[in-house]
Short mmCIF file of C-alpha atoms in Angstrom, two decimals:
data_model
loop_
_atom_site.label_atom_id
_atom_site.label_comp_id
_atom_site.label_asym_id
_atom_site.label_seq_id
_atom_site.Cartn_x
_atom_site.Cartn_y
_atom_site.Cartn_z
CA UNK A 22 -119.36 28.85 0.98
CA UNK A 23 -120.99 31.75 -0.90
CA UNK A 24 -124.17 31.20 -2.83
CA UNK A 25 -125.23 32.35 -6.31
CA UNK A 26 -125.22 36.13 -6.61
CA UNK A 27 -126.91 38.18 -9.36
CA UNK A 28 -126.60 41.76 -10.37
CA UNK A 29 -128.28 44.15 -10.67
CA UNK A 30 -131.32 43.40 -8.54
CA UNK A 31 -133.55 45.71 -10.50
CA UNK A 32 -133.32 47.25 -13.93
CA UNK A 33 -135.47 49.53 -16.05
CA UNK A 34 -134.81 49.66 -19.80
CA UNK A 35 -136.50 51.12 -22.85
CA UNK A 36 -137.89 49.03 -25.64
CA UNK A 37 -135.15 48.42 -28.31
CA UNK A 38 -132.21 48.78 -25.86
CA UNK A 39 -129.83 46.06 -24.87
CA UNK A 40 -129.16 44.70 -21.38
CA UNK A 41 -126.58 42.56 -19.62
CA UNK A 42 -127.26 40.64 -16.52
CA UNK A 43 -124.58 39.02 -14.38
CA UNK A 44 -124.29 35.90 -12.25
CA UNK A 45 -121.61 34.67 -10.00
CA UNK A 46 -121.85 30.92 -9.51
CA UNK A 47 -121.58 29.16 -6.21
CA UNK A 48 -118.04 28.16 -5.27
CA UNK A 49 -117.11 24.77 -6.88
CA UNK A 50 -119.90 24.93 -9.48
CA UNK A 51 -119.02 24.83 -13.16
CA UNK A 52 -122.49 24.97 -14.71
CA UNK A 53 -124.75 28.02 -14.91
CA UNK A 54 -128.37 27.97 -16.11
CA UNK A 55 -130.53 31.00 -16.81
CA UNK A 56 -134.30 31.09 -16.47
CA UNK A 57 -136.91 33.73 -17.28
CA UNK A 58 -139.97 34.01 -14.97
CA UNK A 59 -142.82 36.20 -16.20
CA UNK A 60 -145.36 37.42 -13.72
CA UNK A 61 -147.67 34.62 -12.66
CA UNK A 62 -145.73 31.97 -14.52
CA UNK A 63 -143.14 29.32 -13.64
CA UNK A 64 -139.51 29.87 -14.63
CA UNK A 65 -138.69 29.00 -18.25
CA UNK A 66 -135.30 27.68 -19.31
CA UNK A 67 -133.25 30.06 -21.47
CA UNK A 68 -129.94 28.27 -21.71
CA UNK A 69 -127.15 26.55 -19.81
CA UNK A 70 -123.38 27.05 -19.85
CA UNK A 71 -120.90 24.43 -18.94
CA UNK A 72 -117.17 25.01 -18.95
CA UNK A 73 -117.64 28.18 -21.05
CA UNK A 74 -119.77 26.51 -23.79
CA UNK A 75 -123.54 26.69 -24.32
CA UNK A 76 -124.78 23.33 -23.21
CA UNK A 77 -128.53 23.47 -24.03
CA UNK A 78 -131.00 26.13 -24.99
CA UNK A 79 -134.73 26.60 -24.49
CA UNK A 80 -137.22 28.12 -26.90
CA UNK A 81 -135.79 31.68 -26.82
CA UNK A 82 -134.76 33.78 -29.88
CA UNK A 83 -131.10 34.50 -30.77
CA UNK A 84 -131.35 37.96 -29.33
CA UNK A 85 -130.90 36.13 -25.97
CA UNK A 86 -127.25 35.25 -25.71
CA UNK A 87 -124.81 34.40 -22.96
CA UNK A 88 -121.30 33.94 -21.88
CA UNK A 89 -119.46 31.97 -19.24
CA UNK A 90 -116.07 33.06 -18.01
CA UNK A 91 -113.12 30.93 -16.81
CA UNK A 92 -114.12 31.58 -13.23
CA UNK A 93 -117.59 30.10 -14.12
CA UNK A 94 -119.41 33.35 -13.71
CA UNK A 95 -121.90 34.20 -16.44
CA UNK A 96 -123.66 36.91 -18.38
CA UNK A 97 -127.02 36.99 -20.02
CA UNK A 98 -127.39 39.52 -22.81
CA UNK A 99 -130.69 40.47 -24.38
CA UNK A 100 -130.70 42.70 -27.45
CA UNK A 101 -133.57 44.69 -28.95
CA UNK A 102 -135.62 44.53 -25.80
CA UNK A 103 -139.35 43.96 -26.13
CA UNK A 104 -142.03 44.73 -23.52
CA UNK A 105 -142.58 41.00 -23.09
CA UNK A 106 -139.00 40.63 -21.85
CA UNK A 107 -140.15 42.20 -18.64
CA UNK A 108 -139.58 39.38 -16.10
CA UNK A 109 -137.60 38.08 -13.25
CA UNK A 110 -134.34 36.54 -14.60
CA UNK A 111 -132.95 33.69 -12.47
CA UNK A 112 -129.52 32.23 -12.48
CA UNK A 113 -128.69 28.84 -10.94
CA UNK A 114 -125.39 27.05 -10.65
CA UNK A 115 -124.64 23.39 -10.20
CA UNK A 116 -121.55 21.25 -9.92
CA UNK A 117 -122.23 18.97 -12.83
CA UNK A 118 -123.50 19.43 -16.38
CA UNK A 119 -127.01 18.24 -15.35
CA UNK A 120 -129.39 19.22 -12.62
CA UNK A 121 -130.41 15.93 -11.09
CA UNK A 122 -130.47 17.30 -7.63
CA UNK A 123 -132.31 20.54 -8.32
CA UNK A 124 -131.03 24.04 -8.42
CA UNK A 125 -130.28 26.74 -5.95
CA UNK A 126 -131.30 29.95 -7.60
CA UNK A 127 -129.79 33.37 -7.05
CA UNK A 128 -131.97 36.24 -5.89
CA UNK A 129 -132.78 37.22 -9.45
CA UNK A 130 -132.77 40.34 -11.53
CA UNK A 131 -136.11 42.14 -12.06
CA UNK A 132 -136.12 43.63 -15.55
CA UNK A 133 -138.81 46.08 -16.57
CA UNK A 134 -138.96 47.16 -20.18
CA UNK A 135 -140.91 50.31 -20.87
CA UNK B 785 -151.48 20.27 -22.93
CA UNK B 786 -148.92 21.89 -20.70
CA UNK B 787 -145.89 19.76 -19.76
CA UNK B 788 -146.41 20.43 -16.09
CA UNK B 789 -149.79 21.42 -14.77
CA UNK B 790 -150.74 22.76 -11.37
CA UNK B 791 -153.91 24.34 -10.05
CA UNK B 792 -153.20 27.99 -9.88
CA UNK B 793 -155.32 28.47 -6.79
CA UNK B 794 -155.43 30.40 -4.71
CA UNK B 795 -155.63 27.62 -2.07
CA UNK B 796 -156.59 28.79 1.41
CA UNK B 797 -156.28 26.63 4.44
CA UNK B 798 -156.59 27.48 8.15
CA UNK B 799 -153.53 27.50 10.36
CA UNK B 800 -152.71 23.96 11.62
CA UNK B 801 -154.47 22.23 8.71
CA UNK B 802 -152.91 20.10 6.07
CA UNK B 803 -152.29 21.84 2.70
CA UNK B 804 -152.32 19.55 -0.35
CA UNK B 805 -150.69 20.72 -3.59
CA UNK B 806 -150.96 18.72 -6.75
CA UNK B 807 -149.01 18.49 -9.95
CA UNK B 808 -149.32 16.39 -13.09
CA UNK B 809 -146.81 16.05 -15.91
CA UNK B 810 -146.96 14.79 -19.44
CA UNK B 811 -143.45 13.43 -20.16
CA UNK B 812 -143.17 9.82 -19.07
CA UNK B 813 -139.40 10.18 -19.43
CA UNK B 814 -139.33 12.47 -16.34
CA UNK B 815 -137.13 11.05 -13.66
CA UNK B 816 -136.53 13.85 -11.11
CA UNK B 817 -139.19 15.85 -9.43
CA UNK B 818 -138.88 19.00 -7.29
CA UNK B 819 -141.02 21.33 -5.21
CA UNK B 820 -140.01 24.95 -4.85
CA UNK B 821 -141.47 27.60 -2.57
CA UNK B 822 -141.51 31.18 -3.86
CA UNK B 823 -142.38 34.14 -1.65
CA UNK B 824 -143.74 37.20 -3.31
CA UNK B 825 -140.91 39.18 -4.97
CA UNK B 826 -138.34 36.56 -4.12
CA UNK B 827 -136.61 33.74 -6.08
CA UNK B 828 -137.78 30.09 -5.82
CA UNK B 829 -136.34 28.03 -2.99
CA UNK B 830 -135.94 24.24 -3.33
CA UNK B 831 -137.80 22.46 -0.49
CA UNK B 832 -138.26 18.92 -1.65
CA UNK B 833 -136.97 16.48 -4.26
CA UNK B 834 -138.27 12.98 -5.07
CA UNK B 835 -137.12 10.40 -7.54
CA UNK B 836 -138.89 7.15 -6.73
CA UNK B 837 -142.55 6.19 -6.37
CA UNK B 838 -143.96 6.59 -2.92
CA UNK B 839 -143.67 9.14 -0.14
CA UNK B 840 -140.71 11.19 1.05
CA UNK B 841 -141.00 13.10 4.31
CA UNK B 842 -138.92 16.03 5.50
CA UNK B 843 -140.23 17.70 8.62
CA UNK B 844 -143.75 19.04 7.99
CA UNK B 845 -143.37 18.33 4.25
CA UNK B 846 -144.20 15.19 2.43
CA UNK B 847 -143.73 14.67 -1.27
CA UNK B 848 -145.60 11.89 -3.03
CA UNK B 849 -144.83 10.50 -6.46
CA UNK B 850 -146.86 8.19 -8.67
CA UNK B 851 -145.13 7.70 -12.00
CA UNK B 852 -147.82 5.46 -13.42
CA UNK B 853 -150.32 8.26 -12.90
CA UNK B 854 -147.76 10.93 -13.73
CA UNK B 855 -148.66 12.74 -10.55
CA UNK B 856 -146.67 14.52 -7.79
CA UNK B 857 -148.04 16.07 -4.75
CA UNK B 858 -146.77 18.01 -1.73
CA UNK B 859 -148.43 17.86 1.63
CA UNK B 860 -147.76 20.48 4.28
CA UNK B 861 -148.83 19.42 7.76
CA UNK B 862 -149.51 21.89 10.55
CA UNK B 863 -149.62 24.72 8.04
CA UNK B 864 -148.35 28.07 9.33
CA UNK B 865 -148.95 31.57 8.05
CA UNK B 866 -145.31 31.62 7.05
CA UNK B 867 -146.03 28.80 4.56
CA UNK B 868 -148.07 31.32 2.54
CA UNK B 869 -146.32 31.40 -0.82
CA UNK B 870 -146.44 30.14 -4.35
CA UNK B 871 -145.45 26.52 -4.73
CA UNK B 872 -143.75 25.48 -7.98
CA UNK B 873 -143.60 21.93 -9.24
CA UNK B 874 -140.66 21.09 -11.47
CA UNK B 875 -139.69 17.95 -13.39
CA UNK B 876 -136.59 16.85 -15.20
CA UNK B 877 -136.26 14.32 -17.94
CA UNK B 878 -133.18 12.08 -17.38
CA UNK B 879 -131.29 13.37 -20.35
CA UNK B 880 -132.41 16.97 -20.22
CA UNK B 881 -130.31 19.93 -19.08
CA UNK B 882 -133.22 21.87 -17.73
CA UNK B 883 -136.06 21.72 -15.25
CA UNK B 884 -139.60 22.21 -16.58
CA UNK B 885 -141.82 24.17 -14.18
CA UNK B 886 -145.50 24.40 -13.67
CA UNK B 887 -147.12 27.83 -13.24
CA UNK B 888 -147.39 27.38 -9.48
CA UNK B 889 -150.09 27.20 -6.85
CA UNK B 890 -150.63 30.16 -4.55
CA UNK B 891 -151.17 28.99 -0.96
CA UNK B 892 -152.58 31.22 1.79
CA UNK B 893 -152.61 29.97 5.30
CA UNK B 894 -155.12 31.84 7.36
CA UNK B 895 -154.30 32.66 11.07
#
């Protein structure tokens, strides 16, 4: 059984650019959640996708958007990058629409905005 | 008031000692509680979950939950240098989609 995989592992972008991060969910999981972890902080919930629909969203602006594909993999898109978007972006998958049993996170994508 | 609060540390304990990590939460509707371990530069790893008042033991780890006091703790017995990491407390309201994390406590176990 493969785990959650994320790509790329590291990324450097310039302020104002757009970025797409990718996540392949664990086999059998139909729900993907994205989190942003700034340095020295805990992860913050961005949004969740369940069966290709957004199923909950945290306090992030609309320039953070996502997609989920029929194979349950997912993308996180961030437009008009700001310096404060520099963070570790984490993806987690689960087999239900909730997270009662906790998540297994992928290895993350480290985004640096300069 | 933050929804989930943890002492940021750093917390230093000698090898072989008990490390005690604490977490308080503000939402009385929280029903699920988790401890994650995060090594520097890595993603968080789930180490314990607890749902009912009392203690839950798993190897050297014991999670303690007191819903009346809105308090969760993690005890690490016989601490090892390999336990040196940041420990994140996370809570979930029953109806919520997401986990809410604290900022983490940095633990250093000294050889």
